[in-house]
Short mmCIF file of C-alpha atoms in Angstrom, two decimals:
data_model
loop_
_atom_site.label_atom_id
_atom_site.label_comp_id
_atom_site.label_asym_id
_atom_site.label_seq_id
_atom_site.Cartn_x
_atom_site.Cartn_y
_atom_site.Cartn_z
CA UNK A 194 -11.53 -198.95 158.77
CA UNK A 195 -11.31 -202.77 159.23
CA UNK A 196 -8.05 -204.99 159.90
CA UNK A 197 -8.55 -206.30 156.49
CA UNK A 198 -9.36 -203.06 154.46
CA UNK A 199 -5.85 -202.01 156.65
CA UNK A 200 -3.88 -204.91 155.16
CA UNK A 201 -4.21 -203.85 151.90
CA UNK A 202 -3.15 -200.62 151.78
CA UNK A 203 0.14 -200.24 151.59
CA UNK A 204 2.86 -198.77 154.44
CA UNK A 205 3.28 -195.38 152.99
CA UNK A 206 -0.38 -195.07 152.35
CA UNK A 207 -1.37 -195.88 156.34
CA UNK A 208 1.38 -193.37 157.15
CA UNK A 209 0.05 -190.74 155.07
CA UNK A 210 -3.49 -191.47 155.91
CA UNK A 211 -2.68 -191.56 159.98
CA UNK A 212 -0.49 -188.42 159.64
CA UNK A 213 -3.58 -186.96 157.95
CA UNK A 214 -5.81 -188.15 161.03
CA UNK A 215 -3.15 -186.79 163.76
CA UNK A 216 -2.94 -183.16 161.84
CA UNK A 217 -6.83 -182.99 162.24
CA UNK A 218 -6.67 -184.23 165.64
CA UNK A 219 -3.91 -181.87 166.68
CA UNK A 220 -4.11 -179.16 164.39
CA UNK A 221 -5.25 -176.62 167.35
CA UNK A 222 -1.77 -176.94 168.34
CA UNK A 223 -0.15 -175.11 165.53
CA UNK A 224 -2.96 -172.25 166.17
CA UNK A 225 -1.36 -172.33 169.93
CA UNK A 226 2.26 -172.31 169.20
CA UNK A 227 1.60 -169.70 166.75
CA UNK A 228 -0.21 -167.61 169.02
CA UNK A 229 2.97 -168.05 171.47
CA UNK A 230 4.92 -166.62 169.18
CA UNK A 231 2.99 -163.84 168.47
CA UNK A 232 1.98 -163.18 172.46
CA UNK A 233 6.13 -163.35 173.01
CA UNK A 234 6.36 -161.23 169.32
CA UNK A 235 9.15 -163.90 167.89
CA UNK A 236 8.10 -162.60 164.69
CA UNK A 237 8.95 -159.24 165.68
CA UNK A 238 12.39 -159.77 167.03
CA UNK A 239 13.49 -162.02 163.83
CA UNK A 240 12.15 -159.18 161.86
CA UNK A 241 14.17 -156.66 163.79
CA UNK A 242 17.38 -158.34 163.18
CA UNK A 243 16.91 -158.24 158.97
CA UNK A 244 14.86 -161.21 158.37
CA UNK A 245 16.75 -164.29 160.42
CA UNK A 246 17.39 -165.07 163.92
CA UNK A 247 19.27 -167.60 165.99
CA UNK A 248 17.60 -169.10 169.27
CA UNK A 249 19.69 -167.08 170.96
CA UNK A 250 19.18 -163.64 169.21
CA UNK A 251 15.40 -164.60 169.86
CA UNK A 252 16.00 -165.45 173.49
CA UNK A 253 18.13 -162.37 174.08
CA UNK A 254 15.42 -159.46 172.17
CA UNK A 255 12.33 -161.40 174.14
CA UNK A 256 11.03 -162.29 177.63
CA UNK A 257 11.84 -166.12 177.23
CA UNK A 258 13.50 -167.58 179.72
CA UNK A 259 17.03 -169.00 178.81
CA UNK A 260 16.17 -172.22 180.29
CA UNK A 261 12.81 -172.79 178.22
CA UNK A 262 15.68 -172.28 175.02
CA UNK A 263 15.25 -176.14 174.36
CA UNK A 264 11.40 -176.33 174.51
CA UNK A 265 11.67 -172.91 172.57
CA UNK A 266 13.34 -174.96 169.67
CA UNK A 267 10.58 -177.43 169.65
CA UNK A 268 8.29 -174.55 169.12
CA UNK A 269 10.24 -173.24 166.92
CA UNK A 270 10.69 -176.65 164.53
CA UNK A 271 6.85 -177.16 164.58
CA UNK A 272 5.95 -172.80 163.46
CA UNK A 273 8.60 -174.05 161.11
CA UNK A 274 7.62 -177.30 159.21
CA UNK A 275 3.84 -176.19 159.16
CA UNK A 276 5.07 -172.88 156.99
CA UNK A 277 5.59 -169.69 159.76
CA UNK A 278 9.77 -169.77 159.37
CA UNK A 279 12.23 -171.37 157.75
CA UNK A 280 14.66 -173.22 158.86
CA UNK A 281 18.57 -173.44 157.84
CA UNK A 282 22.02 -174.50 159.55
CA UNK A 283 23.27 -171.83 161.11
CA UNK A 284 27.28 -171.05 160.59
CA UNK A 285 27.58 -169.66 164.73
CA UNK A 286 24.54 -170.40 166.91
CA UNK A 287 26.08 -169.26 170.47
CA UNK A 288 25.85 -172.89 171.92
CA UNK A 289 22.56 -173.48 172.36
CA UNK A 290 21.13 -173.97 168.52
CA UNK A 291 22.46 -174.90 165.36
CA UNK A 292 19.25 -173.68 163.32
CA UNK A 293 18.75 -170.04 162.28
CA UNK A 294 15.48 -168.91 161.39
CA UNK A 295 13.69 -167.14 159.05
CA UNK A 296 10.51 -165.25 158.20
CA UNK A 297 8.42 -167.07 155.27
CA UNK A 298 5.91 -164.79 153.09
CA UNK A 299 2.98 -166.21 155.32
CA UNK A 300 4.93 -164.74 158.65
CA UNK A 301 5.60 -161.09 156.90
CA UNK A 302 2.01 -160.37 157.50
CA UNK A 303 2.52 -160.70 161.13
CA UNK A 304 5.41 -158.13 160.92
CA UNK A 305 6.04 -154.37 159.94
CA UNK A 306 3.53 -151.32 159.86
CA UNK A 307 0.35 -153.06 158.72
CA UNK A 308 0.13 -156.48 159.89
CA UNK A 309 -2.07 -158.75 160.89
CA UNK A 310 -0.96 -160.42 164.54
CA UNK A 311 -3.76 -158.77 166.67
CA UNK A 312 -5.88 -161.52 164.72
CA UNK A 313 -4.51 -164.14 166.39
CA UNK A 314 -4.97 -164.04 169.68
CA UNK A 315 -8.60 -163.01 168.91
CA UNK A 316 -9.21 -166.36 167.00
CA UNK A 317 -7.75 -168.26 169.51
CA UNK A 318 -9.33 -166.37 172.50
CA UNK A 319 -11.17 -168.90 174.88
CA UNK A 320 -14.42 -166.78 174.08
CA UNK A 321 -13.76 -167.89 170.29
CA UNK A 322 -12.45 -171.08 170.29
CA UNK A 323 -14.92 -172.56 173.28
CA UNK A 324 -17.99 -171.98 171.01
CA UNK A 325 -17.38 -175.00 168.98
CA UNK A 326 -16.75 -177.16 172.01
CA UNK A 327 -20.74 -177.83 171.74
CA UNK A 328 -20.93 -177.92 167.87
CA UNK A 329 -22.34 -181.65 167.75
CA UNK A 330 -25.09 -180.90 170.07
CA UNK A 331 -25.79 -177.83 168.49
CA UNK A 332 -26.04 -180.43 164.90
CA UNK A 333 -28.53 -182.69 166.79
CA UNK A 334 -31.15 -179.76 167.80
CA UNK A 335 -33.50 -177.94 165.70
CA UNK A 336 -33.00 -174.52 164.97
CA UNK A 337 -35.67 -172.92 167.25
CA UNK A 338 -34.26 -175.53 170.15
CA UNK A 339 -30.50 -174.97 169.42
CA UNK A 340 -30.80 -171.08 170.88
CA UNK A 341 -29.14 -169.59 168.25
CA UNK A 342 -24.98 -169.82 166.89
CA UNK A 343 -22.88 -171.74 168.07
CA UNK A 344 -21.22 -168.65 170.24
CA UNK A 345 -24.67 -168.14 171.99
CA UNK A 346 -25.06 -171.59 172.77
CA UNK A 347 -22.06 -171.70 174.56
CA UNK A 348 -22.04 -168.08 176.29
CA UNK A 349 -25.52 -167.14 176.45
CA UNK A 350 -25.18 -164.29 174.41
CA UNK A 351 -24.61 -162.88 170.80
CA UNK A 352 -20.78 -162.14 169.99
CA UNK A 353 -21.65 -158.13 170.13
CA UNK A 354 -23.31 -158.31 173.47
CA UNK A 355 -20.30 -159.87 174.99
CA UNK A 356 -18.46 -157.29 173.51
CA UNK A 357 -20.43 -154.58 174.64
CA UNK A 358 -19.84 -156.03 178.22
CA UNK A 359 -16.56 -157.33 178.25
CA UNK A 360 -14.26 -154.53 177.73
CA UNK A 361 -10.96 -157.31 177.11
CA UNK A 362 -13.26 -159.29 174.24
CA UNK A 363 -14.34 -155.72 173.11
CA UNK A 364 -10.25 -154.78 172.77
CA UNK A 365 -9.33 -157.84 171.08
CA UNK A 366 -12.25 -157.88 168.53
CA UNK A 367 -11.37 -154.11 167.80
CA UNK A 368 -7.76 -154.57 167.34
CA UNK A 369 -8.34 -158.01 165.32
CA UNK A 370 -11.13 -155.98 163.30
CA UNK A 371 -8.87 -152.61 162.64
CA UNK A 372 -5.38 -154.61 161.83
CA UNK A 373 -7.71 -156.73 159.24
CA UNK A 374 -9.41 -153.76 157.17
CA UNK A 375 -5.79 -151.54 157.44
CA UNK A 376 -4.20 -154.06 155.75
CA UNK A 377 -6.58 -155.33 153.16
CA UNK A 378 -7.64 -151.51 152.53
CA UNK A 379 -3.73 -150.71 151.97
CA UNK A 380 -4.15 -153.61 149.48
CA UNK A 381 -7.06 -152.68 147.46
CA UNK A 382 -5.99 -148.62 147.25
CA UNK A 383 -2.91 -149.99 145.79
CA UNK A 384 -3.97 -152.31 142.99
CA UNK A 385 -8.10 -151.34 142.88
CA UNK A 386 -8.15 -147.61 144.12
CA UNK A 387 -9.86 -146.73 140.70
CA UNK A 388 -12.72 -147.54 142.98
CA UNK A 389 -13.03 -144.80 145.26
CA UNK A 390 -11.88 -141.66 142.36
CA UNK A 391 -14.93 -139.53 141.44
CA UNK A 392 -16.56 -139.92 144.97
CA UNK A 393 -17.56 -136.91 146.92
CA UNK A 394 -18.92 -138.87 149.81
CA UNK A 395 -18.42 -142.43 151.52
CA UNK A 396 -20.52 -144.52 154.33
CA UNK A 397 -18.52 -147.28 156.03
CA UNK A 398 -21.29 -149.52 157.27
CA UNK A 399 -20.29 -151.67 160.75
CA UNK A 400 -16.97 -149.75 160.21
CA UNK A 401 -15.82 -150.37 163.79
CA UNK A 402 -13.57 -147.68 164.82
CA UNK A 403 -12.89 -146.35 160.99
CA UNK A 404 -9.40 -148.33 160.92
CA UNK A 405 -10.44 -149.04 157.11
CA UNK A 406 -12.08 -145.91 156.49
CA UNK A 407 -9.17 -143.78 157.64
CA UNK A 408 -7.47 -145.36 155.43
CA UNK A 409 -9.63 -144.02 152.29
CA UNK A 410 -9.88 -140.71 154.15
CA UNK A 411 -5.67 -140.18 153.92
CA UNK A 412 -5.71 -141.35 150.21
CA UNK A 413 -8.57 -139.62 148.95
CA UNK A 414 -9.01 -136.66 151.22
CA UNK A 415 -11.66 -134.98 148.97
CA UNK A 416 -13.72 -137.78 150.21
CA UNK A 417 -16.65 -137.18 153.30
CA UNK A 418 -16.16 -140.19 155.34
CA UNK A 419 -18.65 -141.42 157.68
CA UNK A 420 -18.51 -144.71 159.87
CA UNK A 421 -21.92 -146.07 161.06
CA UNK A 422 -21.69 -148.71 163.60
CA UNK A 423 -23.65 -149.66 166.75
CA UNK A 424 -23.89 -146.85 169.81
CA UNK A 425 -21.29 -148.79 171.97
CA UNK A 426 -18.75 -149.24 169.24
CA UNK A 427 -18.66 -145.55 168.21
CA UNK A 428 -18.96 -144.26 171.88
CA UNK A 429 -15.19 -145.31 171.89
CA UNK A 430 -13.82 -144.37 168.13
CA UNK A 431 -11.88 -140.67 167.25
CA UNK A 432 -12.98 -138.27 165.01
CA UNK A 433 -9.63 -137.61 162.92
CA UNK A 434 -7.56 -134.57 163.39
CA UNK A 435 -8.50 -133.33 160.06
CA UNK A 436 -11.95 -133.83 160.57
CA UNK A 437 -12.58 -135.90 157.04
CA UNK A 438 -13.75 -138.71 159.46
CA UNK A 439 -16.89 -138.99 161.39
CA UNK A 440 -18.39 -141.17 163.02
CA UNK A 441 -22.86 -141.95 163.21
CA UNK A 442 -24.02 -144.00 165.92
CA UNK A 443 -27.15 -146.10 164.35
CA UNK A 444 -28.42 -149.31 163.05
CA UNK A 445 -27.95 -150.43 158.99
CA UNK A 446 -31.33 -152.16 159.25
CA UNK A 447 -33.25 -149.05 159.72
CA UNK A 448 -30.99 -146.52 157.66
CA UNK A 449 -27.86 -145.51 156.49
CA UNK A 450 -26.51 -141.47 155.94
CA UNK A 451 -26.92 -140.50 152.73
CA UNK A 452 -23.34 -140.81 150.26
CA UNK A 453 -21.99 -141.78 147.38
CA UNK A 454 -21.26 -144.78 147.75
CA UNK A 455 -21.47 -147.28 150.95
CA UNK A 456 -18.55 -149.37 151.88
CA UNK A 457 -19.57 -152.95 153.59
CA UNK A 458 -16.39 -155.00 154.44
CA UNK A 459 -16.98 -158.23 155.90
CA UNK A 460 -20.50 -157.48 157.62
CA UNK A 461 -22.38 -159.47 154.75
CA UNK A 462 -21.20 -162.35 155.58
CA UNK A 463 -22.40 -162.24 159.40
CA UNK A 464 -25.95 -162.21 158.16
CA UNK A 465 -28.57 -164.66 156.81
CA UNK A 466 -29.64 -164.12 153.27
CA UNK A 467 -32.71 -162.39 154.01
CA UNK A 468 -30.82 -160.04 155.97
CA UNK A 469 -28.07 -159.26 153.92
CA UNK A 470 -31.35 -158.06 151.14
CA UNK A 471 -32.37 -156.22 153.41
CA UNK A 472 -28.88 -154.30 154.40
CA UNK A 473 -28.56 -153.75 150.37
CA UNK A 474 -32.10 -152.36 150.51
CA UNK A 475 -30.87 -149.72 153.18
CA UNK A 476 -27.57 -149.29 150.96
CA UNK A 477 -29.81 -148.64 148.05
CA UNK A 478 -31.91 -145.71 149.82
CA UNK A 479 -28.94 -143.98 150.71
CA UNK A 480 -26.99 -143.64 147.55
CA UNK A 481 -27.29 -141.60 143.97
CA UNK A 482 -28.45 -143.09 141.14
CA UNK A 483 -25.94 -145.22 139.13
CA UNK A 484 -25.57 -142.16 136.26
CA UNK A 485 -24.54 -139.93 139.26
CA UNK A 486 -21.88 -142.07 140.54
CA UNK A 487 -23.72 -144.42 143.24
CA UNK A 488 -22.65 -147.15 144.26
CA UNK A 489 -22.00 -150.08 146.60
CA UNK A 490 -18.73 -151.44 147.63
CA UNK A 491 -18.26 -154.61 149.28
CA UNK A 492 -15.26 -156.60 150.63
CA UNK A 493 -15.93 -160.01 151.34
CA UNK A 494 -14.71 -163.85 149.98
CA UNK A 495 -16.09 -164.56 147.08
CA UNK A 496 -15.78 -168.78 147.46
CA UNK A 497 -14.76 -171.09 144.40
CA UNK A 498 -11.56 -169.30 143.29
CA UNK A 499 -9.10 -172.05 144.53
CA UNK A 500 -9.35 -173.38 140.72
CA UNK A 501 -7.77 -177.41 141.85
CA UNK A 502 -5.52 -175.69 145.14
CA UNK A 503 -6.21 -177.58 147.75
CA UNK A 504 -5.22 -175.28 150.03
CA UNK A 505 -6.87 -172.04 149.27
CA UNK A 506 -9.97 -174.68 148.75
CA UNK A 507 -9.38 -175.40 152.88
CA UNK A 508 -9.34 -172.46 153.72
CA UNK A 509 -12.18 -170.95 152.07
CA UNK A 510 -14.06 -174.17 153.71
CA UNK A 511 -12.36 -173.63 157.06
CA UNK A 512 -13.45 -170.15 157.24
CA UNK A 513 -17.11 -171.07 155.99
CA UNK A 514 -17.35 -173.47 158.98
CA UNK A 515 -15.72 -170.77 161.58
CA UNK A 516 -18.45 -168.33 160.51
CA UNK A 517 -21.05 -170.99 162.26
CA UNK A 518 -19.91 -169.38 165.49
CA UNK A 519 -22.47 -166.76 164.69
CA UNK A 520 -24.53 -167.70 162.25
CA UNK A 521 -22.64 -166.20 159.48
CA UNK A 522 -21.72 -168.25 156.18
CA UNK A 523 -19.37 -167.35 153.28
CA UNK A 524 -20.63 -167.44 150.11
CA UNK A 525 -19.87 -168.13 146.23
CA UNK A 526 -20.83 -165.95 143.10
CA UNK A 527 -24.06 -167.53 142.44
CA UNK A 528 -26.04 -166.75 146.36
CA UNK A 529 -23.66 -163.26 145.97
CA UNK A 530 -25.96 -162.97 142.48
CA UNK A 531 -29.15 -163.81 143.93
CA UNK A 532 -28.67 -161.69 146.91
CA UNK A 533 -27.88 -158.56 144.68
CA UNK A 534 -30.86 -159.28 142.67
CA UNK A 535 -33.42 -159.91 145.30
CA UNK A 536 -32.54 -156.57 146.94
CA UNK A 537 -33.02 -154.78 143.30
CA UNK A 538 -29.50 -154.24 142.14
CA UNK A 539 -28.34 -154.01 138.94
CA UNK A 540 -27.37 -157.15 137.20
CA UNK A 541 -24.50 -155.56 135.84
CA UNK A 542 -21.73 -155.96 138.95
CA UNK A 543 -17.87 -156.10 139.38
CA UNK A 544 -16.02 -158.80 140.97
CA UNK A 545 -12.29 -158.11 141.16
CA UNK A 546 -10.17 -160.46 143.47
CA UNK A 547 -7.67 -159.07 145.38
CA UNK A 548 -6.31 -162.28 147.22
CA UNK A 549 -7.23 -164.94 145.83
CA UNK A 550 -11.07 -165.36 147.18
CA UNK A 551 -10.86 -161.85 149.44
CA UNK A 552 -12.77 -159.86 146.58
CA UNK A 553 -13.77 -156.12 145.98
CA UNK A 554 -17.41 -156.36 144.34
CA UNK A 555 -19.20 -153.42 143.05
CA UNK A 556 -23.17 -153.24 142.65
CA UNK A 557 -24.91 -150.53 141.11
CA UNK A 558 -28.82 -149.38 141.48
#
């Protein structure tokens, strides 16, 4: 921007237009102070005391130091203007505040039975957040140069082999992996479980440790469960007491058990195109035809449902850009279409959003 193209805009546009700037330039910040929180489980403790907490309750039910109380405040302003907690004057603060806080609807799914805060410091891990130190280089080389996504330029290896080597990555994927599909599976059985009545048998494909799958298996108990995921995934995960969930050590690209229906939540989206046909093509082979109840169900984002929010429009972007870090790429209903059809599904599917883009679709041979 030039001195002169400067001079005329007005005041409050340069202020907007620099605070815009200074959030992009510091926005990993917020993803730090929120993991803080989380690693010191402030959400937690506010929770605990019925939804609102002084610095000092907080400082008294956690591991902070008292003398960190007025850097703790600064933390605490910043989780609170960027949307974690509220913020009100507080009638008694003990001294050392005169703010209580509060848990917003964005900081309730850190807390309770199903949440989500062993995401966070998985997002945020070094291993994560160090693959896109190197994303312009990675821009400036050809693909057969560039030596793969951005995580194996920067590590030397695919996100799974670290995993399968590093047993503290392998805990923190898990955990991030199981607290997402608990949740979002608590979800859909609630508002969509129409979806899994009538079936006798169900494959969760790249199920992890069955977190998502156990799920199904205690709400529809009638239902054979089977996870299939790699050897050293499996080699860790629990068959469940009742023995309604079992786990298959294999690979989806040469063949999947026979069910039902197949369950794929959030592995589409770590593949190319090409790949993702052929997955399908391996879902296809292992289920009924459609006139004896077979079926595939998938859980992914379904992008383009922010309809003018800017917001839910950043984040679906944001997320499409994160899923460089291995390649992967979200997509919107019209590659979703041409994938189905290139792998010789049905043309005939059902896309029902659960939160906002975070969609259950349903393809039928």
């Amino acid at each position: 921007m030039t001195l002169r193209l400067l001079a005329e805009v007005s005041p409050q546009d340069l202020l907007v237009a620099l605070s815009e700037l200074q959030n992009h330039l510091l926005g990993y910040v917020k993803s730090m102070a929120l993991k803080c929180a989380v690693d010191l489980r402030i959400p937690d403790a506010i929770h605990r005391r019925g939804g609102v907490a002084t610095l000092a309750d907080i400082v008294a039910d956690t591991e902070i130091h008292p003398a960190k109380v007025p850097d703790l405040k600064r933390m605490m302003e910043l989780l609170s203007t960027s949307g974690i907690f509220t913020a009100t004057a507080a009638k008694d603060s003990g001294g050392i505040g005169d703010v209580v806080y509060g848990l917003t609807t964005a900081c309730y799914f850190l807390v309770g039975r199903c949440n989500l805060s062993p995401v966070v410091p998985y997002l945020v891990s070094p291993h994560i957040v160090s693959s896109f130190f190197g994303m312009s280089d990675w821009f400036r080389k050809e693909p057969a140069v560039a030596g793969g996504s951005l995580f194996e330029v920067a590590h030397g290896c695919s996100l799974q082999e670290m995993a399968s080597k590093d047993a503290a990555f392998s805990s923190l994927l898990n955990d991030s992996m199981a607290s997402d599909s608990q949740l979002f599976l608590e979800v859909i059985i609630l508002d969509k479980g129409r979806i899994f009545r009538g079936l006798n048998s169900l494959v969760d494909v790249g199920g992890g440790h069955g977190a998502a799958t156990l799920v199904i298996a205690r709400a529809f108990p009638r239902i054979k469960c089977t996870v299939l995921d790699l050897p050293h995934v499996v080699s860790q995960a629990t068959t469940s007491e009742d023995g309604n969930l079992h786990f298959i050590a294999g690979d989806m690209f040469e063949s999947i058990p026979p069910a039902n229906a197949v369950l794929l939540k959030n592995v589409l989206h770590d593949w190319s195109d090409e790949d993702c046909v052929k997955i399908l093509q391996r879902c296809k082979q292992a289920i009924p035809a459609r006139t004896k109840g077979g079926k595939v169900i998938i859980i992914e984002m379904v992008r383009g449902s922010a309809q003018g929010d800017r917001k839910i429009s950043e984040m679906e972007d944001i997320q499409n850009v994160f899923m460089l870090h291995i390649n992967g790429v979200e997509r919107g209903i019209n590659e979703w279409k041409r994938i189905f059809s290139d792998a010789g599904f049905s043309d005939d599917y059902k896309i029902m959003p659960v939160l906002g883009p975070y969609s259950v679709i349903e393809i039928y041979p």
